[in-house]
JSON list of C-alpha atoms and ligand atoms in Angstrom, two decimals:
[
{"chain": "A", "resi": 1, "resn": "UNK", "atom": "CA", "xyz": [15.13, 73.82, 34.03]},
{"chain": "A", "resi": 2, "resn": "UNK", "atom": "CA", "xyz": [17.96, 76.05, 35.82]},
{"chain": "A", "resi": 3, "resn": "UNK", "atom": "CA", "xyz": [18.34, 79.07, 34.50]},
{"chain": "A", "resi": 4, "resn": "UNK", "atom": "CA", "xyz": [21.77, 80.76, 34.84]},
{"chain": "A", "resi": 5, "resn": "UNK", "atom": "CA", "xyz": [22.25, 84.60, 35.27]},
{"chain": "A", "resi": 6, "resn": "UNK", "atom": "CA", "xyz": [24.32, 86.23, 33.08]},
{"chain": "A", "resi": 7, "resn": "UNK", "atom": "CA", "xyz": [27.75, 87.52, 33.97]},
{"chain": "A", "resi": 8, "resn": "UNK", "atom": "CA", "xyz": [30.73, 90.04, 32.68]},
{"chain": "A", "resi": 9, "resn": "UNK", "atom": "CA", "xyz": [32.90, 88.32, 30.10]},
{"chain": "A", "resi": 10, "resn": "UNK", "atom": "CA", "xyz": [36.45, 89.01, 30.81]},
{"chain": "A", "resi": 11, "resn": "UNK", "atom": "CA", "xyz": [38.29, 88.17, 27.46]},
{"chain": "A", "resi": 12, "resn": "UNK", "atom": "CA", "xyz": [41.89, 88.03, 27.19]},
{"chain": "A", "resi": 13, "resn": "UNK", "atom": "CA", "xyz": [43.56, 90.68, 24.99]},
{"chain": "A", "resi": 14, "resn": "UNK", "atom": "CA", "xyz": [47.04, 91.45, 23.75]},
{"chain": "A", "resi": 15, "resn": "UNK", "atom": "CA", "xyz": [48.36, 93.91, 21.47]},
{"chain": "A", "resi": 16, "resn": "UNK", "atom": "CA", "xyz": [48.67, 92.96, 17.59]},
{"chain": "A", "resi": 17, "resn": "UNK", "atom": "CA", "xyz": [52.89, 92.26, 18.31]},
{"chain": "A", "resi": 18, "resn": "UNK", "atom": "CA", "xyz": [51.91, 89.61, 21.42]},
{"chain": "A", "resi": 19, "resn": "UNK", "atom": "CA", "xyz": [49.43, 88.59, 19.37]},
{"chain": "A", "resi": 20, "resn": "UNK", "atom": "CA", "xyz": [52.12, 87.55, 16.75]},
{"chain": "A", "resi": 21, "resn": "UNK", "atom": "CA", "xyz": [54.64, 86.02, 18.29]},
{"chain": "A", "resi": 22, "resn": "UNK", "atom": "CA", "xyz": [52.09, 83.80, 20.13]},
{"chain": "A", "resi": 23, "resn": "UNK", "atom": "CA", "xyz": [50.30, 82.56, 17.46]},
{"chain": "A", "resi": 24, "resn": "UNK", "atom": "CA", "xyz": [53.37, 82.09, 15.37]},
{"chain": "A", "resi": 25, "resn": "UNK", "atom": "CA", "xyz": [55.07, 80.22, 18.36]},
{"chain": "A", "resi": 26, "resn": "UNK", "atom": "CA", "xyz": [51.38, 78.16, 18.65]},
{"chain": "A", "resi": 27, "resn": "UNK", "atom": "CA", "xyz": [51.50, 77.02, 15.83]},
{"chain": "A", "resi": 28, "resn": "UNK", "atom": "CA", "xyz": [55.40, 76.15, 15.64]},
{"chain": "A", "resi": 29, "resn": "UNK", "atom": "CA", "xyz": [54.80, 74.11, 18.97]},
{"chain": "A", "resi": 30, "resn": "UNK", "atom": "CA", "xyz": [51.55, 72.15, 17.48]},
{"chain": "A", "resi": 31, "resn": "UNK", "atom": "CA", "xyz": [53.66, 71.42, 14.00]},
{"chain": "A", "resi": 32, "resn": "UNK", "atom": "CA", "xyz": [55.58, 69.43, 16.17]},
{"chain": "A", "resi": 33, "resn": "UNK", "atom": "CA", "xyz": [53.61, 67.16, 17.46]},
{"chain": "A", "resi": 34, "resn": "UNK", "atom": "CA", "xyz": [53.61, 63.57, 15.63]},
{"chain": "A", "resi": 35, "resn": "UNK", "atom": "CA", "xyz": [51.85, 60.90, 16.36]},
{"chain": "A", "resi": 36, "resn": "UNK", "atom": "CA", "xyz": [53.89, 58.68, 18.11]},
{"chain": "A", "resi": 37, "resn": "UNK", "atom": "CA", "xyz": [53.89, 54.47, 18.26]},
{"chain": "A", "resi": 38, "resn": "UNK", "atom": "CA", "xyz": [57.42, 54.12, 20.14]},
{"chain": "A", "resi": 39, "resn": "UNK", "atom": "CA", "xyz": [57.25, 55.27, 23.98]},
{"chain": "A", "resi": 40, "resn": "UNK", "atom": "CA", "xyz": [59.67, 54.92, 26.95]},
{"chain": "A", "resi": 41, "resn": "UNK", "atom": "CA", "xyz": [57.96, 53.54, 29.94]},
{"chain": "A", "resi": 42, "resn": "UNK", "atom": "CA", "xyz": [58.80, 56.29, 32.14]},
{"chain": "A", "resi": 43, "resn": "UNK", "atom": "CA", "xyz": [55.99, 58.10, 33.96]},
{"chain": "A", "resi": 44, "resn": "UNK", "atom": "CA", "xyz": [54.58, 61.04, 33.90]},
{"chain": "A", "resi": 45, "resn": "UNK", "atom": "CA", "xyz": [54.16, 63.31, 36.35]},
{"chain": "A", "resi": 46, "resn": "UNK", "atom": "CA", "xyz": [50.76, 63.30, 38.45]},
{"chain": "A", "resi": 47, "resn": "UNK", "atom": "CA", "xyz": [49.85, 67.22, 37.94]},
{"chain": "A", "resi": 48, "resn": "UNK", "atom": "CA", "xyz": [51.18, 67.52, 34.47]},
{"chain": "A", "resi": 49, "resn": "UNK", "atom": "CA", "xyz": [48.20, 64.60, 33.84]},
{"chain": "A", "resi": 50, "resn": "UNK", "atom": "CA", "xyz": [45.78, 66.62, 35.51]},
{"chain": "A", "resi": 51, "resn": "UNK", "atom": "CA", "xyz": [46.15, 69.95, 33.55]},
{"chain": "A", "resi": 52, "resn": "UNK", "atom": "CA", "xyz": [46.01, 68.12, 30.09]},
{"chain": "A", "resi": 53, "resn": "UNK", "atom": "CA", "xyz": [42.69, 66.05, 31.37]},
{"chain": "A", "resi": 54, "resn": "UNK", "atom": "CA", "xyz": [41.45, 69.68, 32.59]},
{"chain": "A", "resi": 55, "resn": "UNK", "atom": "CA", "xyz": [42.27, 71.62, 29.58]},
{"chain": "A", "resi": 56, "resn": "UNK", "atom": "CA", "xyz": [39.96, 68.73, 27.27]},
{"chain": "A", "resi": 57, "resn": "UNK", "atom": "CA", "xyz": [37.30, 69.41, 29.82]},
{"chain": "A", "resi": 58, "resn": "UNK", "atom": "CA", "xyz": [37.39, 72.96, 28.49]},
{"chain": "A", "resi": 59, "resn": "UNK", "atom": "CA", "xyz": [35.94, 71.97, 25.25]},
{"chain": "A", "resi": 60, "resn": "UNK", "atom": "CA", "xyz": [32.82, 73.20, 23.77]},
{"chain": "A", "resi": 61, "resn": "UNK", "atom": "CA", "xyz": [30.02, 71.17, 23.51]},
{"chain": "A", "resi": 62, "resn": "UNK", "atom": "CA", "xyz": [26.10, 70.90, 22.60]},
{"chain": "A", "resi": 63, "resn": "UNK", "atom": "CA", "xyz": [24.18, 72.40, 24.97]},
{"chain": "A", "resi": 64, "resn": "UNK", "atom": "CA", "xyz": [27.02, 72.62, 27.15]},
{"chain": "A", "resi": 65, "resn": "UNK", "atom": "CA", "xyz": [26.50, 68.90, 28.57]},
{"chain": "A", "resi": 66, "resn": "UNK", "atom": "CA", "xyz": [30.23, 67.82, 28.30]},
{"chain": "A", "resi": 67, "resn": "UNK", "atom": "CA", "xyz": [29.10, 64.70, 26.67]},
{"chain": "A", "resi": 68, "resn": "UNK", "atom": "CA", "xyz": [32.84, 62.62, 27.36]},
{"chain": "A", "resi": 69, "resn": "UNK", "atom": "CA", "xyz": [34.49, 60.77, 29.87]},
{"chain": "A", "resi": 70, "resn": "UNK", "atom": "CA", "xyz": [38.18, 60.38, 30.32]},
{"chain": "A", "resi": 71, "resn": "UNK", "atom": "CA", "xyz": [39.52, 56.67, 31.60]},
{"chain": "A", "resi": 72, "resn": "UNK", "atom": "CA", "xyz": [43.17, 56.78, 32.61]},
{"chain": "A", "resi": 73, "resn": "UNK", "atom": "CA", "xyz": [44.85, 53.54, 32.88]},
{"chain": "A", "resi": 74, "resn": "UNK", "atom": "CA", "xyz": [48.15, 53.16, 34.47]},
{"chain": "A", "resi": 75, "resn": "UNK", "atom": "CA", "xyz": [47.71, 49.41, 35.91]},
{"chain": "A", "resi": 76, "resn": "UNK", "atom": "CA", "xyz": [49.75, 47.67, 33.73]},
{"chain": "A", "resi": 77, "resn": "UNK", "atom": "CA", "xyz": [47.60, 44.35, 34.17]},
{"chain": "A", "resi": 78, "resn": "UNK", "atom": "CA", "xyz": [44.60, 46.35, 32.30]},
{"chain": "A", "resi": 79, "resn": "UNK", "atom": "CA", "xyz": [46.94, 48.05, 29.70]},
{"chain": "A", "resi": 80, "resn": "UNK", "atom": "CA", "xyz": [47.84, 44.44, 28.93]},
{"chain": "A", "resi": 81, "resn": "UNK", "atom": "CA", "xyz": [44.52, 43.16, 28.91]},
{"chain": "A", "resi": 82, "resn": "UNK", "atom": "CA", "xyz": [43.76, 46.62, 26.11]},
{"chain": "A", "resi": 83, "resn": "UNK", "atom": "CA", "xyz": [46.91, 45.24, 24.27]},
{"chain": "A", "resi": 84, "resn": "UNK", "atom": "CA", "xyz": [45.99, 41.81, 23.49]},
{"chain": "A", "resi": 85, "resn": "UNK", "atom": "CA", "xyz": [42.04, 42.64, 22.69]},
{"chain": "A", "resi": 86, "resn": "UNK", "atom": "CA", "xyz": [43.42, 45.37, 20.43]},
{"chain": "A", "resi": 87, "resn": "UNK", "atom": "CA", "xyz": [45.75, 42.89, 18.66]},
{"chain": "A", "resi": 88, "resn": "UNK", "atom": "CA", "xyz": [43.67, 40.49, 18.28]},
{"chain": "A", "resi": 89, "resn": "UNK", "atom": "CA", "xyz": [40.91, 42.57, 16.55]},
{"chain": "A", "resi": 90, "resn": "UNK", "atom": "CA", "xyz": [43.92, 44.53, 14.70]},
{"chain": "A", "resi": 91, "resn": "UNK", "atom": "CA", "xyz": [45.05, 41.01, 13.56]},
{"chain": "A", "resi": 92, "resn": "UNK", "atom": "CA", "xyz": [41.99, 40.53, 11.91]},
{"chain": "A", "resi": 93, "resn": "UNK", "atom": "CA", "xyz": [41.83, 44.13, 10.23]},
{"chain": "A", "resi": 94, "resn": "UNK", "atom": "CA", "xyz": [45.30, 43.73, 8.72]},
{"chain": "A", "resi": 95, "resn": "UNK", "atom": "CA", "xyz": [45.59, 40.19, 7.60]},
{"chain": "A", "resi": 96, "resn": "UNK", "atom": "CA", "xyz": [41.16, 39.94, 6.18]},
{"chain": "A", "resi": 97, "resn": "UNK", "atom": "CA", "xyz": [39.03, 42.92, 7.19]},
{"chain": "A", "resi": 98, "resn": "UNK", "atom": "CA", "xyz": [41.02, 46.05, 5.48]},
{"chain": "A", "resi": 99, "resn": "UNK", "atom": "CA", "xyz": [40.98, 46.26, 1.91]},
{"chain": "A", "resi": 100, "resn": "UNK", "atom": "CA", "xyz": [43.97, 46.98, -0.14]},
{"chain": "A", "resi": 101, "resn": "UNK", "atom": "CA", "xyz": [43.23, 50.33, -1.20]},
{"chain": "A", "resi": 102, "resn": "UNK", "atom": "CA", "xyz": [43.26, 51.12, 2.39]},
{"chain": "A", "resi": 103, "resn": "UNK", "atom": "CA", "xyz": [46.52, 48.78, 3.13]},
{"chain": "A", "resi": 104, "resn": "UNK", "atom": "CA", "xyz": [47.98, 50.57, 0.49]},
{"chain": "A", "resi": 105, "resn": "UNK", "atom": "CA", "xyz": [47.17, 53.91, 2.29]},
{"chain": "A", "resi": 106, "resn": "UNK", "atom": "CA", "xyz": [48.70, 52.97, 5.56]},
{"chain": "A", "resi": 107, "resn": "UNK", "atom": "CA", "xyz": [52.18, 51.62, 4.21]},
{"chain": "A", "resi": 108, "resn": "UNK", "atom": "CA", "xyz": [53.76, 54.36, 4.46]},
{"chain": "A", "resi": 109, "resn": "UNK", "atom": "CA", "xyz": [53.36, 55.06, 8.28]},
{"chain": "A", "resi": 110, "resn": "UNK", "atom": "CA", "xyz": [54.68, 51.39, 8.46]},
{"chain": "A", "resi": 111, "resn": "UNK", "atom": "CA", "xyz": [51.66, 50.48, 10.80]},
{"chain": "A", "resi": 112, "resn": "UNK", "atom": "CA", "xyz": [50.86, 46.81, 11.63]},
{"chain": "A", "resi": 113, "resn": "UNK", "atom": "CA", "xyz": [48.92, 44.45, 13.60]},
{"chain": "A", "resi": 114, "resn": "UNK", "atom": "CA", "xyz": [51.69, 44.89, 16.42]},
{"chain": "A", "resi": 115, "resn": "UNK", "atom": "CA", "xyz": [50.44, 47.05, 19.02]},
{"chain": "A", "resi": 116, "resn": "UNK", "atom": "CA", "xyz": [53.40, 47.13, 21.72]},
{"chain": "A", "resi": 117, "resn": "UNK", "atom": "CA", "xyz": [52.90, 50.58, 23.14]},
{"chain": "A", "resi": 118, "resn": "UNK", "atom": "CA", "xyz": [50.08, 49.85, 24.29]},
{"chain": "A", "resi": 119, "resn": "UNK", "atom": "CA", "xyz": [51.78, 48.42, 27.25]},
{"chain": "A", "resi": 120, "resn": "UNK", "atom": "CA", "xyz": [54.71, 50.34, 27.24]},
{"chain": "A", "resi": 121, "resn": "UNK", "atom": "CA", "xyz": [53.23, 54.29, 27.36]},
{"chain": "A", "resi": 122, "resn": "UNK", "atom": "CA", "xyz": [53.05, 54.87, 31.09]},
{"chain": "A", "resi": 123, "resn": "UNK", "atom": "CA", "xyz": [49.49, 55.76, 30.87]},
{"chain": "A", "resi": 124, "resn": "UNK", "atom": "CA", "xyz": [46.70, 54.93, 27.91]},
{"chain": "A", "resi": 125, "resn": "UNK", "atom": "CA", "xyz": [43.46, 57.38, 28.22]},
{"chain": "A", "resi": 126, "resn": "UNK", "atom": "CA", "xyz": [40.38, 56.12, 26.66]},
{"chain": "A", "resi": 127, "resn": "UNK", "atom": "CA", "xyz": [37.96, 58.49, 25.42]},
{"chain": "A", "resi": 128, "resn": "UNK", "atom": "CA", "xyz": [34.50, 57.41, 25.43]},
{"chain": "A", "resi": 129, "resn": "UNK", "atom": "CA", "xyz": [31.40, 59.24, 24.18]},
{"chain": "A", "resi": 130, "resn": "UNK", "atom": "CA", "xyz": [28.31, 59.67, 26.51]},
{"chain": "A", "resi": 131, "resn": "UNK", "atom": "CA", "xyz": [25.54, 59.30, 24.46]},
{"chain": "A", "resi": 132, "resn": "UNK", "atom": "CA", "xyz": [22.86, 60.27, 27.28]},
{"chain": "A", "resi": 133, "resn": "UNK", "atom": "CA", "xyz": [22.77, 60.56, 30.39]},
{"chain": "A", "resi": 134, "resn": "UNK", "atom": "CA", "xyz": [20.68, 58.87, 33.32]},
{"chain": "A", "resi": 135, "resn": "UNK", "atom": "CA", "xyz": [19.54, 61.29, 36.07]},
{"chain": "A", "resi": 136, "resn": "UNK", "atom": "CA", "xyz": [16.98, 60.11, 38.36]},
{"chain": "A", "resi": 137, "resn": "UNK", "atom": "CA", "xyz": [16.70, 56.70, 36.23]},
{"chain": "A", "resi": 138, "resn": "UNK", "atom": "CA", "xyz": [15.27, 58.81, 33.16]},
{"chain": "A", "resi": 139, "resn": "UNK", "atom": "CA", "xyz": [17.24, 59.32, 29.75]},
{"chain": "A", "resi": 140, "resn": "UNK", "atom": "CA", "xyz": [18.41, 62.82, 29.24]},
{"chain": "A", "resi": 141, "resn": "UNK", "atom": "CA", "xyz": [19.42, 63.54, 25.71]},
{"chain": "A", "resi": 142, "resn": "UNK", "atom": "CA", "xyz": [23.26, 65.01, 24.95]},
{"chain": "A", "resi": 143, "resn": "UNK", "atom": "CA", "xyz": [23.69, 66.91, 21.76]},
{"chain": "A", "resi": 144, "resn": "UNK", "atom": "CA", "xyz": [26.72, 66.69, 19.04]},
{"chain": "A", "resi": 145, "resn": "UNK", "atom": "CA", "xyz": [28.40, 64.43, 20.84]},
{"chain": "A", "resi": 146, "resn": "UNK", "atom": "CA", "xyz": [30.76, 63.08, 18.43]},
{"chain": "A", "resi": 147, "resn": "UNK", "atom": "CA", "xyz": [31.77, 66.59, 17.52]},
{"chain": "A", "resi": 148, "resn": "UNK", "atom": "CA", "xyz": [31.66, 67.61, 21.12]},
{"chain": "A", "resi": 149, "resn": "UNK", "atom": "CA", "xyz": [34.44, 64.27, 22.07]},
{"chain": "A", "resi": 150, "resn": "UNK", "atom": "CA", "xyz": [36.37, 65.38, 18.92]},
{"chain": "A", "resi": 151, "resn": "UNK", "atom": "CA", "xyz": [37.01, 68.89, 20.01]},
{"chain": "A", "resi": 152, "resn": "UNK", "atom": "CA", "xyz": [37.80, 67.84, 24.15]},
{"chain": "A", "resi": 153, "resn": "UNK", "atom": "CA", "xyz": [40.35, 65.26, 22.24]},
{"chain": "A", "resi": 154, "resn": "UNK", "atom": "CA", "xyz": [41.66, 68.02, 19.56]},
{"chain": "A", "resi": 155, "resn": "UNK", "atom": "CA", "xyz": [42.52, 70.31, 23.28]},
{"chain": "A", "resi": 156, "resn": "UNK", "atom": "CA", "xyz": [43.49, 67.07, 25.37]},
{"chain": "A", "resi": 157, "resn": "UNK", "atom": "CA", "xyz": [46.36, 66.75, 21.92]},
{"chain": "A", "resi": 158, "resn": "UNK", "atom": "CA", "xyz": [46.98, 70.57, 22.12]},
{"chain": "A", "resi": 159, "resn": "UNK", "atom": "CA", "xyz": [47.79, 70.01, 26.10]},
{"chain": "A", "resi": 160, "resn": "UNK", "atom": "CA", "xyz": [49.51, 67.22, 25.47]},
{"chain": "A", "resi": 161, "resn": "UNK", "atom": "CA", "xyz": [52.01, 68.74, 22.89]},
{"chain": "A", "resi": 162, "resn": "UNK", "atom": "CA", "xyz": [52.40, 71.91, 25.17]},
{"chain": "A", "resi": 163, "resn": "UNK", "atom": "CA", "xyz": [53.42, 69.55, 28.10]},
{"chain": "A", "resi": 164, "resn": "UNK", "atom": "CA", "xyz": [56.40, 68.51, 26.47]},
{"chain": "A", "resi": 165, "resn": "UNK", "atom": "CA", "xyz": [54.63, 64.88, 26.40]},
{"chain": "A", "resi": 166, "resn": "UNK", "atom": "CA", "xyz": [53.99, 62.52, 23.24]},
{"chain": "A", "resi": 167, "resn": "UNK", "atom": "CA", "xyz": [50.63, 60.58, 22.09]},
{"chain": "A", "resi": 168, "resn": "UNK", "atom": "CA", "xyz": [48.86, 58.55, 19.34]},
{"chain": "A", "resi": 169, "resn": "UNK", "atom": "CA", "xyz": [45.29, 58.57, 18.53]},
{"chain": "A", "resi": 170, "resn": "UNK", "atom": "CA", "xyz": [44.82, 55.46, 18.30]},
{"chain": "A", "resi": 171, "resn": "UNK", "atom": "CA", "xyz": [41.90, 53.35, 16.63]},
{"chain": "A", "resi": 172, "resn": "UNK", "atom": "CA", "xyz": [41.87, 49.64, 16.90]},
{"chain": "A", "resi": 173, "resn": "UNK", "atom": "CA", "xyz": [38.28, 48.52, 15.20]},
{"chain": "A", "resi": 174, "resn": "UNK", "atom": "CA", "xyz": [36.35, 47.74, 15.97]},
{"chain": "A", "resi": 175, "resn": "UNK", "atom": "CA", "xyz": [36.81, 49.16, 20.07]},
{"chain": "A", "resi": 176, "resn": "UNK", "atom": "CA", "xyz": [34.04, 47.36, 22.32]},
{"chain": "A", "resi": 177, "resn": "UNK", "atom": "CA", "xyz": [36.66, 45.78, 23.57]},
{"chain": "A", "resi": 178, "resn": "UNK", "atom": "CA", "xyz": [37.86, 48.72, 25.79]},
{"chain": "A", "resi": 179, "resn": "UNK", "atom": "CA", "xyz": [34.03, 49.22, 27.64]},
{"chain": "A", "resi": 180, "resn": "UNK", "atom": "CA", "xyz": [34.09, 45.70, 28.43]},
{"chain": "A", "resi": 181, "resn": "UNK", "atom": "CA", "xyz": [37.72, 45.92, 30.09]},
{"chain": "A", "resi": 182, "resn": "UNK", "atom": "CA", "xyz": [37.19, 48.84, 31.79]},
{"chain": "A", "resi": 183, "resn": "UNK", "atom": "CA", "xyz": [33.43, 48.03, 32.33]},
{"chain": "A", "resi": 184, "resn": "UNK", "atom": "CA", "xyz": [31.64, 51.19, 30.79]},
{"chain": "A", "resi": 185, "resn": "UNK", "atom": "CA", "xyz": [28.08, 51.61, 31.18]},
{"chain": "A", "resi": 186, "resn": "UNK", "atom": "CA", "xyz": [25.70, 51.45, 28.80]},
{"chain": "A", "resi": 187, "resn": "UNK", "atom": "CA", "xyz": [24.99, 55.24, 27.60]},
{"chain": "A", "resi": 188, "resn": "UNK", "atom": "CA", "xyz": [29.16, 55.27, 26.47]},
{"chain": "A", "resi": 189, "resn": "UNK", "atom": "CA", "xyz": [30.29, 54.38, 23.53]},
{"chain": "A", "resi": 190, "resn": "UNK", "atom": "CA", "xyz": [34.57, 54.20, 23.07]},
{"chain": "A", "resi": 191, "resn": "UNK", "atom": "CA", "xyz": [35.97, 57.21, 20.60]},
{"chain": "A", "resi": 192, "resn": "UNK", "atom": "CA", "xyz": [39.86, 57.22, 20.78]},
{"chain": "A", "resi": 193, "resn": "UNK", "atom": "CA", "xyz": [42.78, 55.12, 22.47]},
{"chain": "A", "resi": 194, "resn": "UNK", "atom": "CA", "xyz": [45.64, 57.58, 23.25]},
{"chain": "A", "resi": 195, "resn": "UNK", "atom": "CA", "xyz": [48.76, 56.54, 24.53]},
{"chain": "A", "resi": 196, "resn": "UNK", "atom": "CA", "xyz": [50.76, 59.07, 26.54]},
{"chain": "A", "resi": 197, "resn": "UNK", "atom": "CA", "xyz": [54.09, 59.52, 27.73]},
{"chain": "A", "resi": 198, "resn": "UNK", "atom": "CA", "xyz": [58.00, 60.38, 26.46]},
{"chain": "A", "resi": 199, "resn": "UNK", "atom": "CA", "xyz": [59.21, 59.30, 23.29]},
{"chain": "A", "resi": 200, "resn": "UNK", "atom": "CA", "xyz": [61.45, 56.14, 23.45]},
{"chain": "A", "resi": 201, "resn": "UNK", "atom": "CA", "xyz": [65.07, 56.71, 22.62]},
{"chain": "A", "resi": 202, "resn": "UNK", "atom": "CA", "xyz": [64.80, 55.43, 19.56]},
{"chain": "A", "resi": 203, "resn": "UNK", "atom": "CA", "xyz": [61.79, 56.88, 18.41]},
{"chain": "A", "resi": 204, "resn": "UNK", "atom": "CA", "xyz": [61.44, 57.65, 14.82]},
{"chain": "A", "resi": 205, "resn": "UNK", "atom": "CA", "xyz": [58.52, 58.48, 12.78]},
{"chain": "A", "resi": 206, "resn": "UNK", "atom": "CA", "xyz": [57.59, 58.80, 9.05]},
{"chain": "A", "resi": 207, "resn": "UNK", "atom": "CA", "xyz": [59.18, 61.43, 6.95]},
{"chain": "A", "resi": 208, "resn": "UNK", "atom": "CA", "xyz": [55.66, 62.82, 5.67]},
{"chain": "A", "resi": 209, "resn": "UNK", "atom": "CA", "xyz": [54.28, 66.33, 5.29]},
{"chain": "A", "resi": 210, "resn": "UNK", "atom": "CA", "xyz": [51.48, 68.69, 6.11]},
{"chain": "A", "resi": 211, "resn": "UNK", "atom": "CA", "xyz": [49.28, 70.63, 3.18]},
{"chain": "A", "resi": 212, "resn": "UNK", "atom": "CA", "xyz": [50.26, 73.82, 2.98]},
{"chain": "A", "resi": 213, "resn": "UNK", "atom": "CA", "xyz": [47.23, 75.85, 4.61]},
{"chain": "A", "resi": 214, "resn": "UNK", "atom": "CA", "xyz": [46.81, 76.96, 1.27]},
{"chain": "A", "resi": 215, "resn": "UNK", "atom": "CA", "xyz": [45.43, 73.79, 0.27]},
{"chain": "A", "resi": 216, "resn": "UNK", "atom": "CA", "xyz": [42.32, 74.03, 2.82]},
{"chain": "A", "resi": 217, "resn": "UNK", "atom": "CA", "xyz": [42.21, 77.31, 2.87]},
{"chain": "A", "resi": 218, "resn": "UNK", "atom": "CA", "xyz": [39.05, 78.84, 0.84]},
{"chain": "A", "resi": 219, "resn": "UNK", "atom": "CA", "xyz": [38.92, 83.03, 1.44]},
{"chain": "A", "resi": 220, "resn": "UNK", "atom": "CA", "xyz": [35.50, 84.63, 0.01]},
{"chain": "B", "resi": 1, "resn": "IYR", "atom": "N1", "xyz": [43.54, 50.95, 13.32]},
{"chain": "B", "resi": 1, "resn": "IYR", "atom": "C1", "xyz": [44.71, 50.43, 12.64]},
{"chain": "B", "resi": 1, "resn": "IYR", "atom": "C2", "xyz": [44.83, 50.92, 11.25]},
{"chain": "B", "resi": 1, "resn": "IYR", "atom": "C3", "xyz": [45.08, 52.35, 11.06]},
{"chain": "B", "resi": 1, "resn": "IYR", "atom": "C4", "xyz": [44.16, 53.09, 10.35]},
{"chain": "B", "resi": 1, "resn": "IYR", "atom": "C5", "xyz": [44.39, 54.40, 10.04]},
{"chain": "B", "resi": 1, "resn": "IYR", "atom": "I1", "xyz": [43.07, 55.40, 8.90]},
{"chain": "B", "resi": 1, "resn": "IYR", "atom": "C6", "xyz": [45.55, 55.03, 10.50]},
{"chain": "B", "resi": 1, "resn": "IYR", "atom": "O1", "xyz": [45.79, 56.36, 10.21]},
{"chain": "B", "resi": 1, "resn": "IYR", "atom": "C7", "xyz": [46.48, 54.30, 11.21]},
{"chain": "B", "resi": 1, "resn": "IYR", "atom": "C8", "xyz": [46.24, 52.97, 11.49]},
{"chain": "B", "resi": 1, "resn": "IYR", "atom": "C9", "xyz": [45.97, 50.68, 13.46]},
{"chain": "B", "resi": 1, "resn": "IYR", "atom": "O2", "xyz": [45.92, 51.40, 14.44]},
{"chain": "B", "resi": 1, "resn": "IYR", "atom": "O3", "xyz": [47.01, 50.13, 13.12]}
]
């Protein structure tokens, strides 16, 4: 095993006023991001891409093993291939797999089997979860990996949002569909299908609301 040396830690620091307006203007930017199912196709810039895939990669994770990998697809033949194997298995969920009490959950975000975006967002990232990894032909355990791929996506949203840029998380079920289009190997398992890009012009999205943090907030 490697053992790392241990180094000054350098943390960032502001006075308590800077420390209010950012986290006031934080969280005004992250209330407004919405999941979003009506892109333009227009494309996003190159770097702007890079910084949101680097700031997920600054996740913690278990043991520090960065159990995720990030699949950007911009070649519109393999978005299309994503759409149709996503509508045909969302076919399936709407019209005989979901049951009603969940139907009846979803109708108001007006969701169906329809999964256009898919082709139009200029780029669709694919999260997948590495369950282990293979060095030297031998299996090397990773550690909290769902929770580890959950908090790179949470930042990879965050980034997103501060970009000016839209997404959707987006969970057609069940998803072995996308690591046999884009030919995964075997230790990855698919987590999230995120459409990015600009909102379409006529974007609109469902008039609902957040709890109030004190809802889920519990002080002891
Ligand atoms: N995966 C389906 C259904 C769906 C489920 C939930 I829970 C949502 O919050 C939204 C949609 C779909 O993407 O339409």
């Amino acid at each position: 095993m490697q053992n790392f040396p241990f180094i000054p830690f350098q943390p960032i620091t502001y006075d308590e006023n800077e420390m209010l307006t950012r986290s006031k203007q934080f969280y005004e930017l992250m209330h407004r991001r919405r999941s979003l199912r009506f892109f333009s196709d227009k494309p996003i810039p190159e770097n702007v891409l890079k910084h949101i895939l680097a700031t997920a990669g600054t996740a913690p994770s278990g043991a520090n093993k960065q159990p995720w990998s990030f699949c950007v697809v911009k070649d519109p033949i393999i978005k299309t291939a994503i759409k149709n194997a996503a509508e045909q298995e969302e076919h399936l969920s709407y019209t005989s797999r979901m049951p009603a009490e969940w139907l009846e959950d979803l109708a108001p975000l007006g969701t169906d089997w329809q999964k256009p975006f898919l082709e139009i967002a200029p780029v669709l990232i694919v999260v997948f979860k590495r369950n282990y990894e293979l060095v030297n032909n031998k299996k090397k355990n990773n550690y909290y990996v769902t929770e580890s791929v959950g908090l790179a996506t949470g930042l990879l949203l965050a980034a997103i949002q501060n970009a000016g840029l839209n997404a959707l998380t987006h969970t057609p079920s069940p998803m072995g569909f996308l690591k046999e289009i884009l030919q995964r190997p075997d230790n990855e398992t698919p987590f999230l299908l995120i459409p990015v890009g600009y909102a379409g012009n006529d974007a609109t999205v469902p008039d609902i609301t957040r709890k109030q943090p004190d809802a889920y907030i519990f002080n002891y």
